[in-house]
Amino acid sequence: MNRYPRDMAGYGPNIPAANWPDGAKIAVQIVLNYEEGGENNILHGDAASEGFLSEITGAAPWPGQRHWNMETIYEYGSRAGFWRVHSLLKDTPITVYGVATALARAPQQLKAMKDAGWEIASHGLKWIEHKDMPPEEEREQIREAIRLHTEVVGAPPRGWYTGRCSMNTIALAAEEGDFAYIADSYSDDLPYWMKAAGKDQLIVPYTMDCNDMRFAIQAGYTSGDDFETMVRDAFDMLYAEGQAGAPKMMSIGLHCRLIGRPSRAAALKRVMDYMQGHEGVWFATREQIADHWTAEHPPSNAQRPSQMDRDTFVDTFGGIFEHSPWIAEGAHALELGTYSDSAAGVHNALARVFRSATDAQKLGVLTAHPDLAGKLAAAGRLTAESSAEQAGAGLDMLTDEERTTFTDLNDRYTGKFGFPFIIAVKDNTKSSILDAFRRRIDHDRDTEFREACKQVERIAELRLIEKLGA
């Protein structure tokens, strides 16, 4: 099957009710990344010094050398930055993304995290790049990260975030760890399920916008006010959506060596005061959010159209375009993806095949439709869909005069155009159908052929909405 592997659809317009505890309008999730002592360093067996997320503009790795300035910037995070952030957030439920080797070098900080009741999730074995790492090597790193984390923290991690990940990371993490969630995604404002390593894996997305990493990149923050404005604007937008009945999750990403600087920590304090000044705000760890979401929205095993085999797809959708299963066959052969797993998605695929067909093929679809209130209806020989549609407009309960009118119009229309009059009855009443009949019978054939095809597509759309939901 030709299937697109990325999920470009998400929840779409059908956003699930988060049902945050106590009717909260927003869930605020703060992450403190603890990476200091786990970054690239030849002392750690790495090939070069660190070159990522520091105060040094344009920093690059130094192969085979230690980098004193880089090392001391990271050391600031463990020596001073962590404790400043801890003093501000020790009474707030947050999640620590802890690099296992960094945690092993931070017993005092680790004790403070645990005393504060913070969740300590895994941030991998080392704070290094994984994009070029062979899968088996990355697998071994994940295994060792879980082992070391469990040894150092006293319990295995329930959450995972690599950050500098590869295309294999989520599948490998899902396979190797029994994680309540994986956070290597930036694709939504709510948790979501995906298939990974043959099982349902909850993803609790992270953020790069409300993230102090932007102090360390070119297109980033230059002052604490920039960070505060970004976080407040995100909070205000999501809080308003929650007030409107669509509560979301807000992620905030922090780093000890960045937000822990006094020039920036003041902005963190201001933004915390601002958010805590609102009612209906649930400050939660990612673990709490994952457990809540799993209880409220467990994974669904409903078969998705894009994953149906050809026979099942044709069986399910072959009658959407009246008596024309070849359209479903053609749709199944297209590139489908998660964006196809909705009424709009299936309709788009079916309509593409219909629109690309020859006029002769389209005519075959038109002539497959029955006359409105015609002989087939009277004989009870309509498809279930057509029968329900005509009944919904009252065409199964005509007076003798109305039946005569419809018969006359059907005969005149078919005689002129060579196909039956087609209209999406669900959009109409008996009266508006008759009005359209009388108006359209004066069209030239090309105009009416286009209109009939348009109506066929609309009928298909309505049938799919009934079958799959809006």
Tab-separated table of C-alpha atoms in Angstrom:
chain	number	residue	atom	x	y	z
A	1	MET	CA	0.000	0.000	0.000
A	2	ASN	CA	1.163	3.523	-0.772
A	3	ARG	CA	0.874	5.134	2.651
A	4	TYR	CA	2.361	8.393	3.942
A	5	PRO	CA	3.992	7.740	7.333
A	6	ARG	CA	3.735	11.215	8.904
A	7	ASP	CA	0.637	12.231	10.876
A	8	MET	CA	-0.413	15.525	9.285
A	9	ALA	CA	-3.982	15.351	10.577
A	10	GLY	CA	-3.937	15.086	14.354
A	11	TYR	CA	-7.268	15.745	16.004
A	12	GLY	CA	-8.335	18.242	13.334
A	13	PRO	CA	-11.634	19.923	14.252
A	14	ASN	CA	-12.599	17.046	16.571
A	15	ILE	CA	-10.509	18.066	19.579
A	16	PRO	CA	-11.123	15.684	22.479
A	17	ALA	CA	-12.302	17.037	25.814
A	18	ALA	CA	-9.244	17.132	28.048
A	19	ASN	CA	-11.361	17.025	31.237
A	20	TRP	CA	-8.463	18.287	33.325
A	21	PRO	CA	-8.938	17.759	37.080
A	22	ASP	CA	-11.327	20.136	38.853
A	23	GLY	CA	-12.443	21.562	35.522
A	24	ALA	CA	-9.122	23.319	34.922
A	25	LYS	CA	-9.033	25.530	31.843
A	26	ILE	CA	-5.392	24.773	31.130
A	27	ALA	CA	-2.720	22.280	32.155
A	28	VAL	CA	0.660	23.972	32.594
A	29	GLN	CA	3.621	21.624	32.360
A	30	ILE	CA	7.105	22.905	33.187
A	31	VAL	CA	10.220	20.944	32.259
A	32	LEU	CA	13.640	21.539	33.768
A	33	ASN	CA	16.304	19.951	31.592
A	34	TYR	CA	19.197	18.671	33.683
A	35	GLU	CA	22.052	18.096	31.220
A	36	GLU	CA	25.093	19.498	33.028
A	37	GLY	CA	27.751	16.807	33.266
A	38	GLY	CA	26.157	14.765	30.496
A	39	GLU	CA	27.133	16.991	27.556
A	40	ASN	CA	29.790	16.226	24.939
A	41	ASN	CA	33.222	16.197	26.538
A	42	ILE	CA	36.326	14.119	25.857
A	43	LEU	CA	36.299	13.382	29.604
A	44	HIS	CA	33.043	11.491	28.922
A	45	GLY	CA	34.544	9.500	26.071
A	46	ASP	CA	33.202	11.811	23.364
A	47	ALA	CA	35.147	12.863	20.280
A	48	ALA	CA	34.829	16.608	20.853
A	49	SER	CA	33.644	19.336	23.199
A	50	GLU	CA	30.015	20.516	23.352
A	51	GLY	CA	28.803	23.097	20.823
A	52	PHE	CA	25.082	23.342	21.601
A	53	LEU	CA	22.891	25.610	23.749
A	54	SER	CA	25.366	27.857	25.493
A	55	GLU	CA	26.166	31.557	25.850
A	56	ILE	CA	28.893	31.273	23.211
A	57	THR	CA	27.639	32.634	19.881
A	58	GLY	CA	28.495	30.346	16.977
A	59	ALA	CA	30.071	27.726	19.224
A	60	ALA	CA	31.371	24.639	17.451
A	61	PRO	CA	32.704	21.350	18.834
A	62	TRP	CA	36.486	21.211	19.339
A	63	PRO	CA	37.575	17.748	18.162
A	64	GLY	CA	39.872	16.013	20.620
A	65	GLN	CA	39.974	18.973	22.998
A	66	ARG	CA	38.302	20.206	26.133
A	67	HIS	CA	36.681	23.651	25.942
A	68	TRP	CA	37.136	25.538	29.208
A	69	ASN	CA	34.587	28.259	28.484
A	70	MET	CA	31.952	25.759	27.404
A	71	GLU	CA	32.576	23.538	30.395
A	72	THR	CA	32.239	26.375	32.887
A	73	ILE	CA	29.018	27.595	31.273
A	74	TYR	CA	27.536	24.138	31.807
A	75	GLU	CA	28.979	24.074	35.318
A	76	TYR	CA	27.106	27.259	36.123
A	77	GLY	CA	23.900	25.331	35.535
A	78	SER	CA	24.725	22.688	38.126
A	79	ARG	CA	26.497	24.942	40.646
A	80	ALA	CA	24.185	27.979	40.685
A	81	GLY	CA	21.438	27.904	38.059
A	82	PHE	CA	19.775	24.752	39.338
A	83	TRP	CA	19.501	26.082	42.868
A	84	ARG	CA	18.019	29.389	41.736
A	85	VAL	CA	15.352	27.604	39.680
A	86	HIS	CA	14.769	25.154	42.519
A	87	SER	CA	14.072	28.011	44.932
A	88	LEU	CA	11.472	29.417	42.517
A	89	LEU	CA	9.747	26.144	41.606
A	90	LYS	CA	10.225	23.800	44.568
A	91	ASP	CA	6.528	24.107	45.457
A	92	THR	CA	5.316	23.537	41.890
A	93	PRO	CA	4.854	20.078	40.281
A	94	ILE	CA	7.345	19.976	37.407
A	95	THR	CA	9.170	17.353	35.357
A	96	VAL	CA	12.932	17.045	35.169
A	97	TYR	CA	14.386	15.708	31.936
A	98	GLY	CA	17.423	14.133	33.546
A	99	VAL	CA	20.368	12.948	31.489
A	100	ALA	CA	21.364	9.759	33.280
A	101	THR	CA	25.113	10.487	33.398
A	102	ALA	CA	24.400	14.056	34.530
A	103	LEU	CA	22.164	12.843	37.367
A	104	ALA	CA	24.899	10.430	38.424
A	105	ARG	CA	27.161	13.453	38.916
A	106	ALA	CA	24.543	15.460	40.838
A	107	PRO	CA	23.573	13.728	44.103
A	108	GLN	CA	22.682	16.964	45.919
A	109	GLN	CA	20.585	18.276	43.064
A	110	LEU	CA	18.907	14.880	42.696
A	111	LYS	CA	17.982	14.860	46.397
A	112	ALA	CA	16.497	18.355	46.029
A	113	MET	CA	14.434	17.215	43.045
A	114	LYS	CA	13.082	14.239	44.954
A	115	ASP	CA	12.400	16.285	48.092
A	116	ALA	CA	10.367	18.715	45.966
A	117	GLY	CA	8.298	15.825	44.605
A	118	TRP	CA	9.344	16.525	41.030
A	119	GLU	CA	8.996	13.840	38.377
A	120	ILE	CA	12.371	12.718	37.061
A	121	ALA	CA	12.024	11.502	33.492
A	122	SER	CA	14.857	10.208	31.337
A	123	HIS	CA	16.671	12.538	28.969
A	124	GLY	CA	18.834	9.756	27.605
A	125	LEU	CA	22.234	8.462	28.629
A	126	LYS	CA	24.201	11.491	27.428
A	127	TRP	CA	23.296	14.922	26.040
A	128	ILE	CA	24.632	14.193	22.574
A	129	GLU	CA	23.403	13.997	18.977
A	130	HIS	CA	21.718	10.766	17.871
A	131	LYS	CA	20.763	11.458	14.242
A	132	ASP	CA	23.690	9.500	12.771
A	133	MET	CA	23.785	6.811	15.453
A	134	PRO	CA	23.173	3.250	14.194
A	135	PRO	CA	19.921	1.826	15.617
A	136	GLU	CA	21.629	-0.908	17.643
A	137	GLU	CA	23.984	1.589	19.234
A	138	GLU	CA	21.071	3.894	20.098
A	139	ARG	CA	19.168	0.917	21.497
A	140	GLU	CA	22.101	0.100	23.780
A	141	GLN	CA	22.270	3.740	24.909
A	142	ILE	CA	18.550	3.687	25.778
A	143	ARG	CA	18.967	0.454	27.735
A	144	GLU	CA	21.935	1.833	29.632
A	145	ALA	CA	20.121	5.124	30.290
A	146	ILE	CA	17.209	3.228	31.864
A	147	ARG	CA	19.567	1.025	33.891
A	148	LEU	CA	21.675	3.925	35.179
A	149	HIS	CA	18.636	6.119	35.851
A	150	THR	CA	17.072	3.343	37.915
A	151	GLU	CA	20.304	2.823	39.837
A	152	VAL	CA	20.875	6.523	40.549
A	153	VAL	CA	17.284	7.700	41.101
A	154	GLY	CA	15.967	4.560	42.766
A	155	ALA	CA	13.119	3.968	40.304
A	156	PRO	CA	12.901	3.527	36.532
A	157	PRO	CA	11.759	6.536	34.494
A	158	ARG	CA	8.135	6.628	33.366
A	159	GLY	CA	8.801	9.317	30.777
A	160	TRP	CA	11.366	9.644	27.991
A	161	TYR	CA	12.742	12.573	25.999
A	162	THR	CA	15.917	12.270	23.947
A	163	GLY	CA	15.760	15.737	22.385
A	164	ARG	CA	18.645	15.399	19.945
A	165	CYS	CA	16.953	12.314	18.521
A	166	SER	CA	17.039	10.181	15.391
A	167	MET	CA	14.259	8.863	13.194
A	168	ASN	CA	14.506	5.622	15.197
A	169	THR	CA	14.254	7.118	18.687
A	170	ILE	CA	10.535	6.790	19.405
A	171	ALA	CA	10.297	3.220	18.128
A	172	LEU	CA	13.389	2.184	20.071
A	173	ALA	CA	12.272	3.925	23.267
A	174	ALA	CA	8.795	2.393	23.005
A	175	GLU	CA	10.318	-1.038	22.502
A	176	GLU	CA	12.930	-0.839	25.254
A	177	GLY	CA	11.077	1.058	27.953
A	178	ASP	CA	7.713	0.653	29.611
A	179	PHE	CA	7.056	4.393	29.354
A	180	ALA	CA	3.836	6.122	30.327
A	181	TYR	CA	4.769	8.683	27.691
A	182	ILE	CA	7.445	9.728	25.238
A	183	ALA	CA	7.950	13.456	24.664
A	184	ASP	CA	10.010	13.564	21.461
A	185	SER	CA	7.385	15.496	19.499
A	186	TYR	CA	6.383	19.109	19.008
A	187	SER	CA	3.262	18.397	16.980
A	188	ASP	CA	0.281	19.205	19.217
A	189	ASP	CA	-1.129	21.025	22.240
A	190	LEU	CA	-2.537	17.771	23.627
A	191	PRO	CA	-1.259	14.247	24.215
A	192	TYR	CA	-1.977	11.695	21.490
A	193	TRP	CA	-1.510	8.002	20.786
A	194	MET	CA	0.636	6.541	18.049
A	195	LYS	CA	1.714	3.067	17.050
A	196	ALA	CA	5.377	2.471	17.879
A	197	ALA	CA	7.199	-0.842	18.054
A	198	GLY	CA	3.876	-2.586	17.480
A	199	LYS	CA	2.102	-1.083	20.477
A	200	ASP	CA	0.098	1.965	21.460
A	201	GLN	CA	2.459	4.615	22.778
A	202	LEU	CA	1.265	7.847	24.362
A	203	ILE	CA	3.050	10.963	23.166
A	204	VAL	CA	3.034	14.041	25.400
A	205	PRO	CA	4.425	16.737	23.079
A	206	TYR	CA	7.105	19.192	24.163
A	207	THR	CA	7.846	22.738	23.006
A	208	MET	CA	10.522	24.851	21.367
A	209	ASP	CA	8.758	28.217	21.467
A	210	CYS	CA	8.130	28.689	25.204
A	211	ASN	CA	11.612	27.367	25.809
A	212	ASP	CA	14.591	29.212	27.259
A	213	MET	CA	16.791	27.494	24.639
A	214	ARG	CA	15.905	30.522	22.548
A	215	PHE	CA	18.343	32.545	24.656
A	216	ALA	CA	21.086	30.437	23.060
A	217	ILE	CA	20.124	30.560	19.369
A	218	GLN	CA	20.226	33.346	16.790
A	219	ALA	CA	16.462	33.538	16.227
A	220	GLY	CA	15.857	33.747	19.934
A	221	TYR	CA	15.374	35.855	23.041
A	222	THR	CA	17.690	38.711	23.922
A	223	SER	CA	16.150	39.652	27.255
A	224	GLY	CA	14.002	38.166	29.980
A	225	ASP	CA	11.114	40.277	28.682
A	226	ASP	CA	11.180	38.297	25.419
A	227	PHE	CA	10.752	35.031	27.316
A	228	GLU	CA	8.064	36.482	29.565
A	229	THR	CA	6.075	37.879	26.635
A	230	MET	CA	6.224	34.600	24.730
A	231	VAL	CA	5.084	32.542	27.717
A	232	ARG	CA	2.347	34.994	28.740
A	233	ASP	CA	0.970	35.198	25.198
A	234	ALA	CA	0.883	31.406	24.907
A	235	PHE	CA	-0.760	31.124	28.305
A	236	ASP	CA	-3.380	33.763	27.483
A	237	MET	CA	-4.301	32.124	24.175
A	238	LEU	CA	-4.570	28.633	25.643
A	239	TYR	CA	-6.387	29.873	28.745
A	240	ALA	CA	-8.963	31.613	26.524
A	241	GLU	CA	-9.426	28.412	24.515
A	242	GLY	CA	-9.996	26.596	27.798
A	243	GLN	CA	-12.601	29.157	28.820
A	244	ALA	CA	-14.301	28.506	25.480
A	245	GLY	CA	-14.527	24.815	26.285
A	246	ALA	CA	-11.402	23.429	24.615
A	247	PRO	CA	-8.748	23.072	27.365
A	248	LYS	CA	-5.210	22.388	26.194
A	249	MET	CA	-1.784	21.685	27.625
A	250	MET	CA	0.991	24.291	27.754
A	251	SER	CA	4.629	23.203	27.869
A	252	ILE	CA	7.451	25.408	29.134
A	253	GLY	CA	11.062	24.282	28.690
A	254	LEU	CA	13.855	25.426	31.013
A	255	HIS	CA	17.596	24.764	31.338
A	256	CYS	CA	19.597	25.285	34.513
A	257	ARG	CA	22.456	27.110	32.735
A	258	LEU	CA	20.091	29.405	30.804
A	259	ILE	CA	17.041	30.418	32.844
A	260	GLY	CA	19.113	29.956	35.993
A	261	ARG	CA	21.072	33.135	35.233
A	262	PRO	CA	19.808	36.005	37.420
A	263	SER	CA	19.207	38.159	34.341
A	264	ARG	CA	16.611	35.629	33.191
A	265	ALA	CA	15.321	34.048	36.392
A	266	ALA	CA	13.529	37.285	37.233
A	267	ALA	CA	11.367	36.790	34.104
A	268	LEU	CA	10.566	33.246	35.213
A	269	LYS	CA	9.431	34.556	38.578
A	270	ARG	CA	7.200	37.170	36.943
A	271	VAL	CA	5.589	34.698	34.592
A	272	MET	CA	4.987	32.202	37.392
A	273	ASP	CA	3.298	34.909	39.468
A	274	TYR	CA	1.168	35.773	36.435
A	275	MET	CA	-0.005	32.218	35.741
A	276	GLN	CA	-0.574	31.433	39.421
A	277	GLY	CA	-2.790	34.508	39.608
A	278	HIS	CA	-5.399	32.811	37.392
A	279	GLU	CA	-8.098	30.399	38.517
A	280	GLY	CA	-8.503	27.007	36.895
A	281	VAL	CA	-4.815	26.357	36.181
A	282	TRP	CA	-3.537	22.827	36.728
A	283	PHE	CA	0.226	22.770	37.244
A	284	ALA	CA	1.172	19.156	36.634
A	285	THR	CA	4.059	16.849	35.862
A	286	ARG	CA	4.100	15.166	32.493
A	287	GLU	CA	3.590	11.869	34.278
A	288	GLN	CA	0.369	13.203	35.849
A	289	ILE	CA	-0.826	14.446	32.463
A	290	ALA	CA	-0.002	11.096	30.850
A	291	ASP	CA	-1.855	9.126	33.512
A	292	HIS	CA	-4.857	11.448	33.272
A	293	TRP	CA	-4.968	11.205	29.490
A	294	THR	CA	-4.646	7.421	29.515
A	295	ALA	CA	-7.595	7.180	31.897
A	296	GLU	CA	-9.747	9.685	29.990
A	297	HIS	CA	-8.751	8.763	26.438
A	298	PRO	CA	-7.386	5.218	26.168
A	299	PRO	CA	-6.080	4.151	22.752
A	300	SER	CA	-8.681	3.210	20.173
A	301	ASN	CA	-8.380	0.024	18.179
A	302	ALA	CA	-10.934	1.071	15.571
A	303	GLN	CA	-9.759	0.210	12.084
A	304	ARG	CA	-8.596	3.279	10.203
A	305	PRO	CA	-9.456	3.645	6.487
A	306	SER	CA	-5.829	4.254	5.514
A	307	GLN	CA	-4.842	0.932	7.106
A	308	MET	CA	-7.613	-1.191	5.571
A	309	ASP	CA	-6.644	-3.799	3.006
A	310	ARG	CA	-8.096	-3.355	-0.457
A	311	ASP	CA	-11.049	-5.706	-0.038
A	312	THR	CA	-12.099	-4.216	3.291
A	313	PHE	CA	-11.784	-0.676	1.941
A	314	VAL	CA	-13.888	-1.481	-1.121
A	315	ASP	CA	-16.396	-3.369	1.001
A	316	THR	CA	-16.721	-0.374	3.318
A	317	PHE	CA	-16.723	2.454	0.796
A	318	GLY	CA	-17.595	0.827	-2.524
A	319	GLY	CA	-21.214	1.986	-2.354
A	320	ILE	CA	-20.526	5.599	-1.413
A	321	PHE	CA	-20.575	6.522	-5.101
A	322	GLU	CA	-23.720	4.698	-6.220
A	323	HIS	CA	-22.968	1.194	-7.575
A	324	SER	CA	-19.406	2.261	-8.500
A	325	PRO	CA	-16.892	0.201	-6.473
A	326	TRP	CA	-14.167	1.027	-9.007
A	327	ILE	CA	-13.925	4.463	-7.398
A	328	ALA	CA	-13.097	2.926	-4.014
A	329	GLU	CA	-10.593	0.632	-5.702
A	330	GLY	CA	-8.862	3.630	-7.244
A	331	ALA	CA	-8.917	5.556	-3.961
A	332	HIS	CA	-7.280	2.695	-2.073
A	333	ALA	CA	-4.393	2.780	-4.540
A	334	LEU	CA	-3.678	6.465	-3.876
A	335	GLU	CA	-1.176	7.725	-1.309
A	336	LEU	CA	-3.265	7.696	1.857
A	337	GLY	CA	-2.273	8.649	5.381
A	338	THR	CA	-3.756	9.598	8.732
A	339	TYR	CA	-5.221	12.590	6.895
A	340	SER	CA	-7.415	10.061	5.090
A	341	ASP	CA	-8.920	8.645	8.282
A	342	SER	CA	-11.967	10.902	8.413
A	343	ALA	CA	-15.068	11.577	6.348
A	344	ALA	CA	-13.276	14.495	4.686
A	345	GLY	CA	-10.187	12.367	4.046
A	346	VAL	CA	-11.990	9.417	2.482
A	347	HIS	CA	-14.215	11.765	0.494
A	348	ASN	CA	-11.200	13.572	-0.906
A	349	ALA	CA	-9.637	10.283	-2.025
A	350	LEU	CA	-12.857	9.012	-3.635
A	351	ALA	CA	-13.605	12.360	-5.269
A	352	ARG	CA	-10.098	12.535	-6.753
A	353	VAL	CA	-10.719	9.261	-8.579
A	354	PHE	CA	-14.155	10.406	-9.745
A	355	ARG	CA	-12.858	13.787	-10.943
A	356	SER	CA	-10.020	12.165	-12.870
A	357	ALA	CA	-12.357	9.720	-14.622
A	358	THR	CA	-13.425	10.034	-18.238
A	359	ASP	CA	-16.787	11.566	-19.074
A	360	ALA	CA	-17.974	8.096	-20.020
A	361	GLN	CA	-17.015	6.751	-16.587
A	362	LYS	CA	-18.680	9.684	-14.859
A	363	LEU	CA	-21.804	9.115	-16.937
A	364	GLY	CA	-21.818	5.528	-15.699
A	365	VAL	CA	-21.892	6.831	-12.113
A	366	LEU	CA	-24.715	9.236	-12.936
A	367	THR	CA	-26.825	6.582	-14.618
A	368	ALA	CA	-26.291	4.267	-11.634
A	369	HIS	CA	-28.383	6.663	-9.555
A	370	PRO	CA	-32.135	5.959	-9.379
A	371	ASP	CA	-34.870	8.377	-10.387
A	372	LEU	CA	-36.211	10.408	-7.506
A	373	ALA	CA	-39.485	8.859	-6.368
A	374	GLY	CA	-39.337	6.684	-9.473
A	375	LYS	CA	-40.199	3.078	-10.263
A	376	LEU	CA	-37.342	1.566	-8.271
A	377	ALA	CA	-38.451	3.461	-5.196
A	378	ALA	CA	-42.007	2.301	-5.651
A	379	ALA	CA	-40.803	-1.271	-6.028
A	380	GLY	CA	-38.553	-1.013	-2.942
A	381	ARG	CA	-35.429	-1.701	-4.964
A	382	LEU	CA	-33.272	1.261	-3.962
A	383	THR	CA	-29.973	0.844	-2.153
A	384	ALA	CA	-30.275	1.294	1.599
A	385	GLU	CA	-28.534	4.687	1.309
A	386	SER	CA	-30.818	5.966	-1.465
A	387	SER	CA	-33.915	4.654	0.258
A	388	ALA	CA	-33.032	6.431	3.529
A	389	GLU	CA	-32.148	9.654	1.722
A	390	GLN	CA	-35.370	9.793	-0.274
A	391	ALA	CA	-37.430	8.917	2.791
A	392	GLY	CA	-35.720	11.702	4.733
A	393	ALA	CA	-37.054	14.242	2.244
A	394	GLY	CA	-40.521	12.717	2.286
A	395	LEU	CA	-40.233	11.307	-1.230
A	396	ASP	CA	-41.595	7.965	-0.033
A	397	MET	CA	-44.898	9.567	0.961
A	398	LEU	CA	-46.046	11.475	-2.120
A	399	THR	CA	-49.611	12.303	-3.042
A	400	ASP	CA	-50.846	10.990	-6.398
A	401	GLU	CA	-50.463	14.493	-7.829
A	402	GLU	CA	-46.886	14.819	-6.559
A	403	ARG	CA	-45.991	11.392	-7.903
A	404	THR	CA	-47.345	12.367	-11.308
A	405	THR	CA	-45.289	15.591	-11.214
A	406	PHE	CA	-42.105	13.730	-10.331
A	407	THR	CA	-42.720	11.091	-12.995
A	408	ASP	CA	-43.235	13.759	-15.641
A	409	LEU	CA	-40.105	15.675	-14.617
A	410	ASN	CA	-38.036	12.482	-14.470
A	411	ASP	CA	-39.104	11.484	-17.989
A	412	ARG	CA	-38.428	14.959	-19.448
A	413	TYR	CA	-35.091	15.316	-17.661
A	414	THR	CA	-33.784	11.848	-18.587
A	415	GLY	CA	-34.957	12.234	-22.157
A	416	LYS	CA	-33.071	15.526	-22.480
A	417	PHE	CA	-29.821	14.697	-20.676
A	418	GLY	CA	-29.487	10.909	-20.795
A	419	PHE	CA	-29.046	10.500	-17.014
A	420	PRO	CA	-31.401	10.823	-14.023
A	421	PHE	CA	-31.894	14.007	-12.038
A	422	ILE	CA	-29.458	13.899	-9.095
A	423	ILE	CA	-29.556	16.105	-6.034
A	424	ALA	CA	-28.289	15.759	-2.464
A	425	VAL	CA	-31.693	15.196	-0.909
A	426	LYS	CA	-30.341	15.612	2.632
A	427	ASP	CA	-29.646	19.257	1.827
A	428	ASN	CA	-33.185	19.817	0.605
A	429	THR	CA	-36.911	19.529	1.193
A	430	LYS	CA	-39.507	18.120	-1.166
A	431	SER	CA	-40.344	21.678	-2.201
A	432	SER	CA	-36.740	22.766	-2.866
A	433	ILE	CA	-36.111	19.549	-4.811
A	434	LEU	CA	-39.010	20.327	-7.124
A	435	ASP	CA	-37.795	23.919	-7.536
A	436	ALA	CA	-34.316	22.676	-8.476
A	437	PHE	CA	-35.814	20.104	-10.836
A	438	ARG	CA	-37.756	22.786	-12.732
A	439	ARG	CA	-34.784	25.177	-12.797
A	440	ARG	CA	-32.135	22.710	-13.866
A	441	ILE	CA	-34.178	21.071	-16.623
A	442	ASP	CA	-33.588	24.233	-18.683
A	443	HIS	CA	-29.782	23.907	-18.495
A	444	ASP	CA	-27.702	22.886	-21.487
A	445	ARG	CA	-26.230	19.402	-21.203
A	446	ASP	CA	-22.651	20.415	-20.307
A	447	THR	CA	-23.848	22.682	-17.509
A	448	GLU	CA	-26.162	20.042	-16.135
A	449	PHE	CA	-23.542	17.308	-16.431
A	450	ARG	CA	-21.207	19.378	-14.238
A	451	GLU	CA	-24.011	20.095	-11.770
A	452	ALA	CA	-24.979	16.429	-11.567
A	453	CYS	CA	-21.362	15.449	-10.891
A	454	LYS	CA	-21.177	18.093	-8.171
A	455	GLN	CA	-24.304	16.657	-6.568
A	456	VAL	CA	-22.896	13.121	-6.758
A	457	GLU	CA	-19.842	14.298	-4.792
A	458	ARG	CA	-22.058	15.990	-2.221
A	459	ILE	CA	-24.167	12.851	-1.786
A	460	ALA	CA	-20.964	10.869	-1.212
A	461	GLU	CA	-19.783	13.412	1.359
A	462	LEU	CA	-23.041	13.198	3.311
A	463	ARG	CA	-22.953	9.398	3.254
A	464	LEU	CA	-19.417	9.396	4.637
A	465	ILE	CA	-20.304	11.830	7.406
A	466	GLU	CA	-23.091	9.481	8.424
A	467	LYS	CA	-20.730	6.508	8.347
A	468	LEU	CA	-17.616	8.034	9.916
A	469	GLY	CA	-18.810	11.176	11.686
A	470	ALA	CA	-17.994	14.760	10.781
